[in-house]
Structures are given as C-alpha cells and as structure tokens.
Amino acid sequence: MNLSMKWLNDYVKADMPIKDYCHALTMAGQKVECYEIEGAEISNVVVGKILSVVPHENSDHLVVCQVEVGKENPIQIVTGASNVNAGDIVPVAMDGSTLPGGIKIKRGKLRGVESNGMLCSLGELGLDKRDFPYAIEDGIFIMQEDCKVGQDIRSAIGLNDTSVEFEITSNRPDCLSVIGLARETAAAFNRPLTVNAPEFNGVEGDINELLKVDIHNAEKCPRYCAGIVKNVKIEPSPRWMRERLRASGVRPINNFVDITNYVMLEYGQPMHAFDLRYVEGSHINVRNAVNGEKIMTLDGVERELTEDMLVIADEKKPVAVAGVMGGEYSGIMEDTTTVVFESAYFEPSQVRRTSKKLKLKSDASSRYEKGVDPFISMVCLKRAFQLVEELGAGEVLNTVIDCDYLNYDEKCIVEFDHAWINDFLGTDIPKTDMVDYLTRLGFTFEGDTIVAPSFRIDIEGRADIAEEVARIYGYNNIPSTDFRGVAKAEFTEEQKFVRTLRNTAVSLGGYEIATYSFVSPKYFDKIKLPENSRLRKTVKIVNPLGEDTSVMRTSTIPSMLDVLSFNYNNRNEKACLFEISKEYIPVEEKRSYQGGDAFLVNSGKPRHEYEYQLPDELQRLTIGMYGGNADFYTLKGIIEQIFAELNIKDVEYIRACDCEIFDEKYALHPGRSAVILKNGKYLGIMGEIHPEVQDNYELGAKTYVAKLNIPELMETANEKITYRPLPKFPATTRDLSLIVDDEVPVAELEKAIRGAVGKILEKVTLFDVYKGKQIEDGKKSVSYSIFMRSHEGTLTDEQADSAMKKALKALANIGAKLRG
C-alpha cells in the first residue's frame, strides 16, 4: 500500500519529519518498507516563459529561444523542438540541473551557438500524458498550470508529494486504505482524526424506474448498493486527483474510472462502474454462474465459469465476476451517457476461490479476499457521488438501491480486563491509558466489555486486545522479562551429538553441504539399485516442482554424488564433503531389529492403513571425497577418528558384498567397500564408488563415500571416559608372518589375534601383505606386529610366548599358518 502524505493530511495532521513518521508507524505495528519523495532526482529546474523564438543560423531544424526564468536577464536556450512559440510557459532545466535517470544538464554550444540549459518534455521529467492529458507526447511540455515564472518546477506541477510504502499483513485489510492508515497515524501520534461523512445533492429521479437489483445468493453477497449517474461527461480528472493517484501507484485514466480507484484507495472498498446500456433488461442479478457459462473479462481473456462462482449478471449474461473483475462491456467508454455505480460486500473465501480458479488477480480481489468492512458499502457509494458532483462529471440521481441482508446485531464483543492485559504483557499500564489507546483505534466500551469496530475483522479475543494496547503503548517500552514456568533452553542430547559429529568432520578437513530431501526416481538407476530394492519404495510428493523433485529420498548417497560431480565438472581438483541429513522411509515398512541391526522389511499390512501417516525420518552422516590423497584408507581413517571422538571401540569392517541387507552396496566397488559393525549392530557402509556409477555421475577421478547411521552411533557411543595412567612397565613385541587363503580378510585375522591374546594385547598393526613368486597361487602373506603390555608387571618371555601360541591356534582355525 502506497500512502500519499498530502492525502493523509486531509484526515490527520502529519507534519513530522518523514523518517520520524516511518519509525513511529513501524513501531506501532504497520511496517514501512520505504518512502519515496516525488521528483527527488529533479533539481534546478524552473518555470520559464519563452520571450522569442528565432531560427538557428547554422541549422535548419534548431531554433534559438530567449527564455525568462525569474532572473534579472533572460537566458538563451537552443532546442530542436518544433512546438515552442513566444509566450509559452515551459519547464527549463538550468545549467547544473539534474533530471530523472541521473541526467545532468550543463551549458554548451550547439552548432556554434551558446545554449544555457534545456527545455523539458514530460518524459524528461519522469511523467507521461496521463499525468497531464493536455500535453503532447513528443515535444516540449507547454504548461497550462497556474504558476509563476522562476518557480521550482516540482511545486508548479505538483511533483513534490512523498509516498510511503507499507507492507500490510493479511489480517489488517482495514489498513489497505488512506483512512485506515490515517486512523493508525492518529493513534500513534495521539492526534485528532477527521473523517467527514460524505454527502451529495443529486437530482430528482426514481432509480427503480431505470434499474432493478436482485440478490440470489445472500450468503455470498449480503449487501449490494447501486446508484445511477446520468448525462455523464467522460474527461480527464482534475490535477489534484491525478496527483494523489500517481503518488499511490495508480495511473489516472478518466474521471469515472479514477473516482472508483480513488474511493477504493480512500476507504479500502472496491467499486465498479457499469455502462447502463450494456446491462440488458436494466436488471442486475447477483447469482451463481452456470457451469460452462463464459465471460470476456476486461483483460480481454474469455473465461469459463463454474457454478460455485458468483457473478454480476443482467437478464441474459454475466457482466462481471463478483469481487474480481468486470466484463469486457462493463467498462466506461468515451460515448457512455449513463453509469451504474456498484458498491457491494462479497464473502472473502468465495472471492479467493474464484480468483485462484480463474487465475485472475486484481486490486479488487486482493482486498475482498482479505475482508473489507461490510458496513461501508453505502458510505462509499455516497463518496463516489460526492466526487462526481465535485468534478462536474454528471447528474447523480438522489435515490439509490440498497439490498441489505447484513446482521447488524452481530458484533465482536470481548471482555475488557486491564489486569489480565498487564499480566499478559508484563506491564503496569493504567486502565485509563488502555481505554485511551483503544478509543483512538475506534473501539467502544459497553461496561466491562469492549466492542471492536466493524473494520477490525481480525479481533477475536483478549490477546488481540492486548496486542492493540501493546503496539500503541510501544513494544520498546515493555520491559524484558524471563518466561515464567519455562525451563532454560538447552540442546537436546541428539543435538549435542550431531554438533560433535559436525565439529569432528570439520576438524578432519570436511566441508559441510546441504542438499534437497526430495529427489528424482532416476537417482536409483544411477546408483545401480536392484529393481526390487526396498529403497525404491518412496514417499511421493503430491504436488512436486517437477520430476526431478518428485519423491523423498531413501538414500543420501545420490545427493552426495551429485554435489561431488558438480564440483569435479567445475574443475575443483579435490573435494572432501560431508552432510548431516535425513532419509525418509515410508511407514508401510517397519524397522526390524535382529541382533541389534537396523534395517527395513515389509510389514505385510495393507497400504491404506498407512495412507495418512508420516514417514520415518532417519538421520545420516554422509561423507564423500575425491582427488588429493583420497583413497579407501583415508576415508577409513576419517571414520575411525570419528569413532575415537565418540569413544566407540572394537568396530568391525566386513566386505559389503557379503552383506545382503545393504542395497547401497551395488553403488560401491565390490572389492573396495565395507559395512561397519559394532557387536552385530550395523553402523554404516563405506567404500569406493563402482566404476559404472562413477561414469553415471561423470566423475573422472576415483570417488569414495561413506554413510553412517546417526541413531545407531548414538546408541553405541560411550560418553564415559575412563582414565588410564601412563604405563609403568615396558611393552613386549612379537611379529607374525602368516600364509592364508587370498579370500580371507585381514580383519578376520586381526579379530582372531585379539580374541586369543586377551587383555595384555595393546595393539595389532598390519605392516605387510605380499603375493608373489615365493607364495603359491591363491594364497597371500600377511604380517602383523603385536604389542603386548601388562599393567601389573613386566611381561616375561614365557607369558608372551604363551599368548603367541594361543594366537597361532586361533589363526589355524581359519586356515592361517606361520610362513616358513
């Protein structure tokens, strides 16, 4: 809503600095977006009078003008305009002046003749023919205004208003009007508000002889007022009206259209004017449309109507879509002689539904759908007729039609308890002050109750009254207090855990990313998921932005690969990224915990039982990397460091290809991927991307990803940290070189060693894996360093040898023997 400060001063004195005004209204609850001073870019442009016009001596299209500008001597200006004559009053841009668009005017010479400024057209002043209809589009602006030579051009042509732009919230449609904002201004500055009841004289005549109005749906249109103007004169509006419309962001058209726009801006009530000759049978029917009925609206588009839409119709056809837009032949033409003015109240929700179905938005619909004051229809009709008479635009009949089905006994009455309001706000405002604030805003009192004015459709209860008191008292005057009965805000255990994960990942060189939770079903093909994979059962979005965002993801790995691919194809040589996000598993599947593992199996229940349930949202930490030192062991080292930070020990890594429940293993290299376990609980999966998947994502470097299950990590993490003193006794080291089948994972060998050596084992380190001429086919040599230490005393050779014998026995059970 753009507010003209000149217009505002008709109702309340607003002579304060504009910045103070904007601040005060914002603090009072009406947010100011910005303000604009008309003609602010124009400087040193004055009214001039042309004294003489002579041809240029060196040009056949230029003329030399002597121009009086209010100084002792006239100035000389050279122009190419052909419409200037001696005696004309024109805008003159002096030497050093500025014009809209940052244009600067300086003296100079044109074809050898000195020119000390420029004569201006409408366009050069930022105006057009609608602002001054008597002017010509191309040529110097020959002014017909009542002004003085030498007067600043902005004041001479009324280009000196200040427009304030408000962001009006949907619950305050009363402020989509000059009077509404004037009321807010008067309340904020405690100044008197003057709004006079409109009056018109009219001419004798019975409107019922010329027009009939019937409302066939009083629920959607409880009030419809109509009046007639005869012998109309279609012409431009006076300058004062054009100025106010322009400052409000509305371009003037003609006097009748401008009057309807003026009343709408002034009162917030949309109005419409019909040419009576196009209302067949002189009969207006407010009714529901017939299915398939069509209307050509003012924007030139033919629209098909449905029976739930309300229309204004004559005896044969719709002439307007109620509350939205008029029909093609309902507008005011140059040869119009008799005009019907409409001022009505239409139920907001039906206007909004109709507007959305027709995909048709207008100033009228935006106001009606928020809700206008149902009781001002007749007031606005009278105001329109007052303006018609003031502009001499026609003869107004002194009788009107008022079809009124409103319930005047229905009022919004709220208990007024000043003690409750103070307790609610945490203030100590006297009751008399509260009464004063509310009275300024138009509220009235009936004993211990307060009656909201009809234009305040947002008032429902005591909290709304408290808000009105607070905003006039000043939010900045309310002391800061702690919430009573509310515990101090703290992170949840899950939030603390995720925070630790994030900090650890960053400390290890990762960059955090954020991706969309909705993805394309094609992602499943790109990561080679089997056709029967449980991960292909997704939550589908009812109204997606497109196919690429049509389902909720069941795996975060494709999202990570997308970002890695984007970085690689934008020539980033290396990347180490992580994301903490969620997977969305449909509720038609349930969790099954077998030995502590968390995977999904079909529940066997009918789909309809889950139709209205939300999916399971499982939080994951996803890591992705390529380039630089990225390899399987670097990724494994990052994961192990995360486990160390979470105090998760004795983690196992098994080959992903041996694990049946992880469908994401198909996205990974079968020989360079692993599933991570702790006491049978699956913590995640990691490995190198399968070459085919790598090609699908156009990744030209070996790429590695890992996905860790955050809920399972939380269950496994050990917050208790046990102090261990520095060792007092030396360690004993033994090396083992083993021959074992090539298929046996080294992790299985390490597990056997740990189980056999027992509590004196401090560390097992793999230092060599060899396959060559000295090793038979199908075998490999694996070498370990085993560190043993006792905290009770120095280990003897007998204790160390005994531990090694146990280890060799355990290793023999899985086919490993000492290398000869």
CSV table of N, CA, C and O in Angstrom, one decimal, residues 229-238 240-241 255-256 259 384-396:
chain,number,residue,atom,x,y,z
A,229,VAL,N,-25.8,7.6,-12.4
A,229,VAL,CA,-25.3,9.0,-12.9
A,229,VAL,C,-25.8,9.2,-14.3
A,229,VAL,O,-25.4,8.3,-15.2
A,230,LYS,N,-26.5,10.2,-14.6
A,230,LYS,CA,-27.0,10.5,-16.0
A,230,LYS,C,-26.1,11.6,-16.6
A,230,LYS,O,-25.5,12.4,-15.9
A,231,ASN,N,-26.2,11.7,-17.9
A,231,ASN,CA,-25.6,12.8,-18.6
A,231,ASN,C,-24.1,12.9,-18.2
A,231,ASN,O,-23.6,14.0,-17.9
A,232,VAL,N,-23.4,11.8,-18.3
A,232,VAL,CA,-22.0,11.8,-17.8
A,232,VAL,C,-21.1,12.5,-18.8
A,232,VAL,O,-21.4,12.6,-20.0
A,233,LYS,N,-20.0,13.0,-18.3
A,233,LYS,CA,-19.0,13.7,-19.1
A,233,LYS,C,-17.7,13.0,-18.9
A,233,LYS,O,-17.1,13.1,-17.8
A,234,ILE,N,-17.3,12.2,-19.9
A,234,ILE,CA,-16.0,11.4,-19.7
A,234,ILE,C,-14.9,12.4,-20.1
A,234,ILE,O,-14.8,12.8,-21.3
A,235,GLU,N,-14.0,12.7,-19.2
A,235,GLU,CA,-12.9,13.6,-19.4
A,235,GLU,C,-11.8,13.3,-18.4
A,235,GLU,O,-12.0,12.5,-17.4
A,236,PRO,N,-10.7,13.9,-18.5
A,236,PRO,CA,-9.6,13.7,-17.5
A,236,PRO,C,-10.0,14.2,-16.1
A,236,PRO,O,-10.8,15.1,-16.0
A,237,SER,N,-9.5,13.6,-15.1
A,237,SER,CA,-9.7,14.0,-13.8
A,237,SER,C,-8.9,15.3,-13.5
A,237,SER,O,-7.9,15.6,-14.2
A,238,PRO,N,-9.3,16.1,-12.5
A,238,PRO,CA,-8.5,17.3,-12.1
A,238,PRO,C,-7.1,16.9,-11.6
A,238,PRO,O,-6.9,15.8,-11.2
A,240,TRP,N,-5.4,17.6,-8.9
A,240,TRP,CA,-5.2,17.1,-7.6
A,240,TRP,C,-5.6,15.6,-7.4
A,240,TRP,O,-4.9,14.9,-6.7
A,241,MET,N,-6.5,15.1,-8.2
A,241,MET,CA,-6.9,13.7,-8.1
A,241,MET,C,-5.8,12.9,-8.8
A,241,MET,O,-5.4,11.8,-8.3
A,255,ASN,N,-12.2,10.4,-15.6
A,255,ASN,CA,-12.8,10.8,-14.3
A,255,ASN,C,-13.6,9.7,-13.6
A,255,ASN,O,-13.5,9.5,-12.4
A,256,PHE,N,-14.3,8.9,-14.4
A,256,PHE,CA,-15.2,7.9,-13.7
A,256,PHE,C,-14.3,6.7,-13.2
A,256,PHE,O,-14.6,6.2,-12.1
A,259,ILE,N,-12.5,7.9,-10.2
A,259,ILE,CA,-13.3,8.0,-9.0
A,259,ILE,C,-13.4,6.7,-8.3
A,259,ILE,O,-13.3,6.6,-7.1
A,384,ALA,N,-18.5,8.3,-3.8
A,384,ALA,CA,-18.3,8.4,-5.2
A,384,ALA,C,-19.2,9.4,-5.8
A,384,ALA,O,-18.8,10.2,-6.7
A,385,PHE,N,-20.5,9.5,-5.4
A,385,PHE,CA,-21.4,10.5,-5.9
A,385,PHE,C,-21.0,11.9,-5.5
A,385,PHE,O,-21.2,12.9,-6.3
A,386,GLN,N,-20.4,12.1,-4.3
A,386,GLN,CA,-19.9,13.4,-3.9
A,386,GLN,C,-18.8,13.8,-4.9
A,386,GLN,O,-18.8,15.0,-5.3
A,387,LEU,N,-17.9,12.9,-5.3
A,387,LEU,CA,-16.8,13.2,-6.2
A,387,LEU,C,-17.4,13.5,-7.6
A,387,LEU,O,-16.9,14.4,-8.3
A,388,VAL,N,-18.4,12.8,-8.0
A,388,VAL,CA,-19.0,13.0,-9.3
A,388,VAL,C,-19.5,14.5,-9.4
A,388,VAL,O,-19.2,15.2,-10.4
A,389,GLU,N,-20.2,14.9,-8.3
A,389,GLU,CA,-20.7,16.3,-8.3
A,389,GLU,C,-19.6,17.3,-8.2
A,389,GLU,O,-19.6,18.3,-8.9
A,390,GLU,N,-18.6,17.0,-7.4
A,390,GLU,CA,-17.4,17.9,-7.3
A,390,GLU,C,-16.7,18.1,-8.6
A,390,GLU,O,-16.2,19.2,-8.9
A,391,LEU,N,-16.6,17.0,-9.4
A,391,LEU,CA,-15.9,17.1,-10.6
A,391,LEU,C,-16.8,17.5,-11.8
A,391,LEU,O,-16.3,17.7,-12.9
A,392,GLY,N,-18.1,17.7,-11.5
A,392,GLY,CA,-19.0,18.1,-12.6
A,392,GLY,C,-19.1,17.0,-13.7
A,392,GLY,O,-19.2,17.3,-14.8
A,393,ALA,N,-19.0,15.7,-13.3
A,393,ALA,CA,-18.9,14.7,-14.2
A,393,ALA,C,-20.3,14.1,-14.7
A,393,ALA,O,-20.3,13.2,-15.5
A,394,GLY,N,-21.4,14.6,-14.1
A,394,GLY,CA,-22.7,14.1,-14.4
A,394,GLY,C,-23.7,14.5,-13.4
A,394,GLY,O,-23.5,15.2,-12.4
A,395,GLU,N,-25.0,14.0,-13.7
A,395,GLU,CA,-26.1,14.2,-12.8
A,395,GLU,C,-26.4,13.0,-12.0
A,395,GLU,O,-26.7,11.9,-12.6
A,396,VAL,N,-26.3,13.0,-10.7
A,396,VAL,CA,-26.5,11.9,-9.8
A,396,VAL,C,-28.0,11.8,-9.4
A,396,VAL,O,-28.5,12.8,-8.9
